[in-house]
Short mmCIF file of C-alpha atoms in Angstrom, two decimals:
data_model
loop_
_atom_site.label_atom_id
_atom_site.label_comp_id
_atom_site.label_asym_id
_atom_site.label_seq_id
_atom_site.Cartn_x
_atom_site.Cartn_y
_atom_site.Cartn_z
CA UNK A 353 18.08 45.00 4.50
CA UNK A 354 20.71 44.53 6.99
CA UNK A 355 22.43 41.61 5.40
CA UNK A 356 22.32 43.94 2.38
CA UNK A 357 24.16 46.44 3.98
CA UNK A 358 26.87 44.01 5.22
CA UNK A 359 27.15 42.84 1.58
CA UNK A 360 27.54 46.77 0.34
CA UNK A 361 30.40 47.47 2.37
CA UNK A 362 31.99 43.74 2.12
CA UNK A 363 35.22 43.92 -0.54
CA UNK A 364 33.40 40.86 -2.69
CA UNK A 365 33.03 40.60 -6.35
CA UNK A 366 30.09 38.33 -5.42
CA UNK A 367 26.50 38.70 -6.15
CA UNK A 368 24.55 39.16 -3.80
CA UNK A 369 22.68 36.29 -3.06
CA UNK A 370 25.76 33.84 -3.73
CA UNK A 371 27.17 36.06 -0.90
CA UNK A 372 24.49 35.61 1.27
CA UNK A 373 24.22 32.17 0.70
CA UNK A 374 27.54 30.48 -0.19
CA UNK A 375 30.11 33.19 0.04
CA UNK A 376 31.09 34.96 3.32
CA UNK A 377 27.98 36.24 3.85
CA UNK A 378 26.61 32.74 4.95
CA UNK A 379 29.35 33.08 8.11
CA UNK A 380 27.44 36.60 8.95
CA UNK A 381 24.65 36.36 12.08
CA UNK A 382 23.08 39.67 13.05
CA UNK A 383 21.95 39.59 16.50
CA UNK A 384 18.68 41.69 15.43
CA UNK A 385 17.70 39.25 12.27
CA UNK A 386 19.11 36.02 13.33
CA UNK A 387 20.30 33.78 10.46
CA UNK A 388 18.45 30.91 11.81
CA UNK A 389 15.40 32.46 10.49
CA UNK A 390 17.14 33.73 7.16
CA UNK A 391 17.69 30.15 6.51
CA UNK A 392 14.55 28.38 8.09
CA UNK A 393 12.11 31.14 6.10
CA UNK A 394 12.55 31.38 2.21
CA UNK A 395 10.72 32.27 -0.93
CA UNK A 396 8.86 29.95 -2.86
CA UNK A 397 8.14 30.74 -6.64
CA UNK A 398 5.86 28.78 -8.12
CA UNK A 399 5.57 28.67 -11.83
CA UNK A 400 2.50 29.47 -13.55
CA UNK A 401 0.91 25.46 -13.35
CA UNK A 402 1.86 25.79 -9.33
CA UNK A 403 -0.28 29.07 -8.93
CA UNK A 404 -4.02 27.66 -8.14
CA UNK A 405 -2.69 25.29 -4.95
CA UNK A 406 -1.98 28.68 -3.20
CA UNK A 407 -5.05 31.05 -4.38
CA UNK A 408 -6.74 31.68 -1.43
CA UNK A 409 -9.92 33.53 -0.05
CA UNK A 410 -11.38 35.00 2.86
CA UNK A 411 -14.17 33.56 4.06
CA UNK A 412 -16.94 36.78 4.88
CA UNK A 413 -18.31 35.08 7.70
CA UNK A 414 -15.30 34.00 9.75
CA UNK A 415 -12.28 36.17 8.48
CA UNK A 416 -10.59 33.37 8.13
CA UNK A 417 -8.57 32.24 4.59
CA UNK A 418 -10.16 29.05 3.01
CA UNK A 419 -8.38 27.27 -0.33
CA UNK A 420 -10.24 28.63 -3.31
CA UNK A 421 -10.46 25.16 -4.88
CA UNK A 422 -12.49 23.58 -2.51
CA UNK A 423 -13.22 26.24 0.08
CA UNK A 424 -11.16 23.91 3.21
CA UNK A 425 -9.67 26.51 5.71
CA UNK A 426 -5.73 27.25 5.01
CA UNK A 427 -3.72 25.89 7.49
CA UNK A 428 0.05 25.36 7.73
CA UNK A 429 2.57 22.16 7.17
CA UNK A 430 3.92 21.08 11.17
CA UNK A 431 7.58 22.20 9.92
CA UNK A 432 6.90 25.65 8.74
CA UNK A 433 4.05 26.04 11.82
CA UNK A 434 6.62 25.13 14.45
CA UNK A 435 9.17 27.28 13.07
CA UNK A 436 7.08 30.23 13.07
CA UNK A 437 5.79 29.53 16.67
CA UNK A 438 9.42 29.49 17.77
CA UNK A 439 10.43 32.85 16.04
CA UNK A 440 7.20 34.48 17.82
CA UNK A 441 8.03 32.90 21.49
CA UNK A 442 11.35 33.85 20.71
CA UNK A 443 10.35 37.54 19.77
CA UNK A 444 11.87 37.02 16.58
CA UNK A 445 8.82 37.65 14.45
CA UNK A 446 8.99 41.34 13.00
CA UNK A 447 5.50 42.34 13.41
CA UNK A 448 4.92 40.34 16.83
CA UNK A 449 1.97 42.08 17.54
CA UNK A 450 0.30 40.42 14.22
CA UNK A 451 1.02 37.27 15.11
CA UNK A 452 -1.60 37.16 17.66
CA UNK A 453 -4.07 36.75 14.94
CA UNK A 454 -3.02 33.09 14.53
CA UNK A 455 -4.69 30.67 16.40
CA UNK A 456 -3.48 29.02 19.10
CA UNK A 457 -4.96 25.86 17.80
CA UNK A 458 -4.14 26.18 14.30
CA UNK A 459 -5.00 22.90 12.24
CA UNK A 460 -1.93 21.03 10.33
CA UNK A 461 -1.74 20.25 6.99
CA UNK A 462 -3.86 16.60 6.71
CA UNK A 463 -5.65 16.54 3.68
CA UNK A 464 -4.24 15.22 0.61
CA UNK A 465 -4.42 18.60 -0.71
CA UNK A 466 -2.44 20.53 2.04
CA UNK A 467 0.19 17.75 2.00
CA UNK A 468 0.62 18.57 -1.77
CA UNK A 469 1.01 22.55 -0.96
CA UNK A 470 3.52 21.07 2.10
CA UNK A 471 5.23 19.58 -0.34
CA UNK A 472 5.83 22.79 -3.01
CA UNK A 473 6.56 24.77 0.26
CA UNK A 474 9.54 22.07 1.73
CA UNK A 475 10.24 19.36 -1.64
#
């Protein structure tokens, strides 16, 4: 929302996005919501075929999410698991008081499976 703001009150003809990502809005770091993290986080849309390697389920007896295709428990590819511990030692995560819910030990992506969702996530 902040970056949004910026953009709002910036004199481009730009789009927003474009803006935020090749215009003069990719110069822009907000103390509060560093750009590091704008570029290290992003959204993945999957088309339709993509869908089932990231339907997931919550196992009753642990809490924890398992794959719904073969019931293995979720974990998260090394890049994207070491970024997020960073943001959280660095008090960067919004909602630091969630993150506690991770475990400390949190398995990496091994199986052939979680490779393949690795590589949708970070091609």
């Amino acid at each position: 929302y902040d970056y949004w703001r910026r953009w709002e009150i910036s004199d481009t003809r730009d789009h927003f996005f474009n803006w935020l990502d090749t215009g003069m809005g990719s110069l822009i770091d907000l103390p509060h919501v560093p750009r590091r993290l704008l570029d290290e986080w992003q959204v993945v849309y999957l088309r339709r075929e993509q869908q089932d390697l990231f339907r997931v389920l919550i196992d009753p007896e642990t809490g924890r999410f398992v794959w719904e295709l073969d019931g293995t428990p979720v974990t998260m590819p090394a890049p994207l698991q070491r970024s997020f511990s960073r943001a959280v030692d660095n008090g960067e995560f919004p909602q630091k008081e969630h993150a506690d819910c991770l475990p400390a030990d949190l398995p990496l992506a091994t199986t052939p499976r979680e490779r393949e969702v690795a590589d949708v996530m970070m091609p």
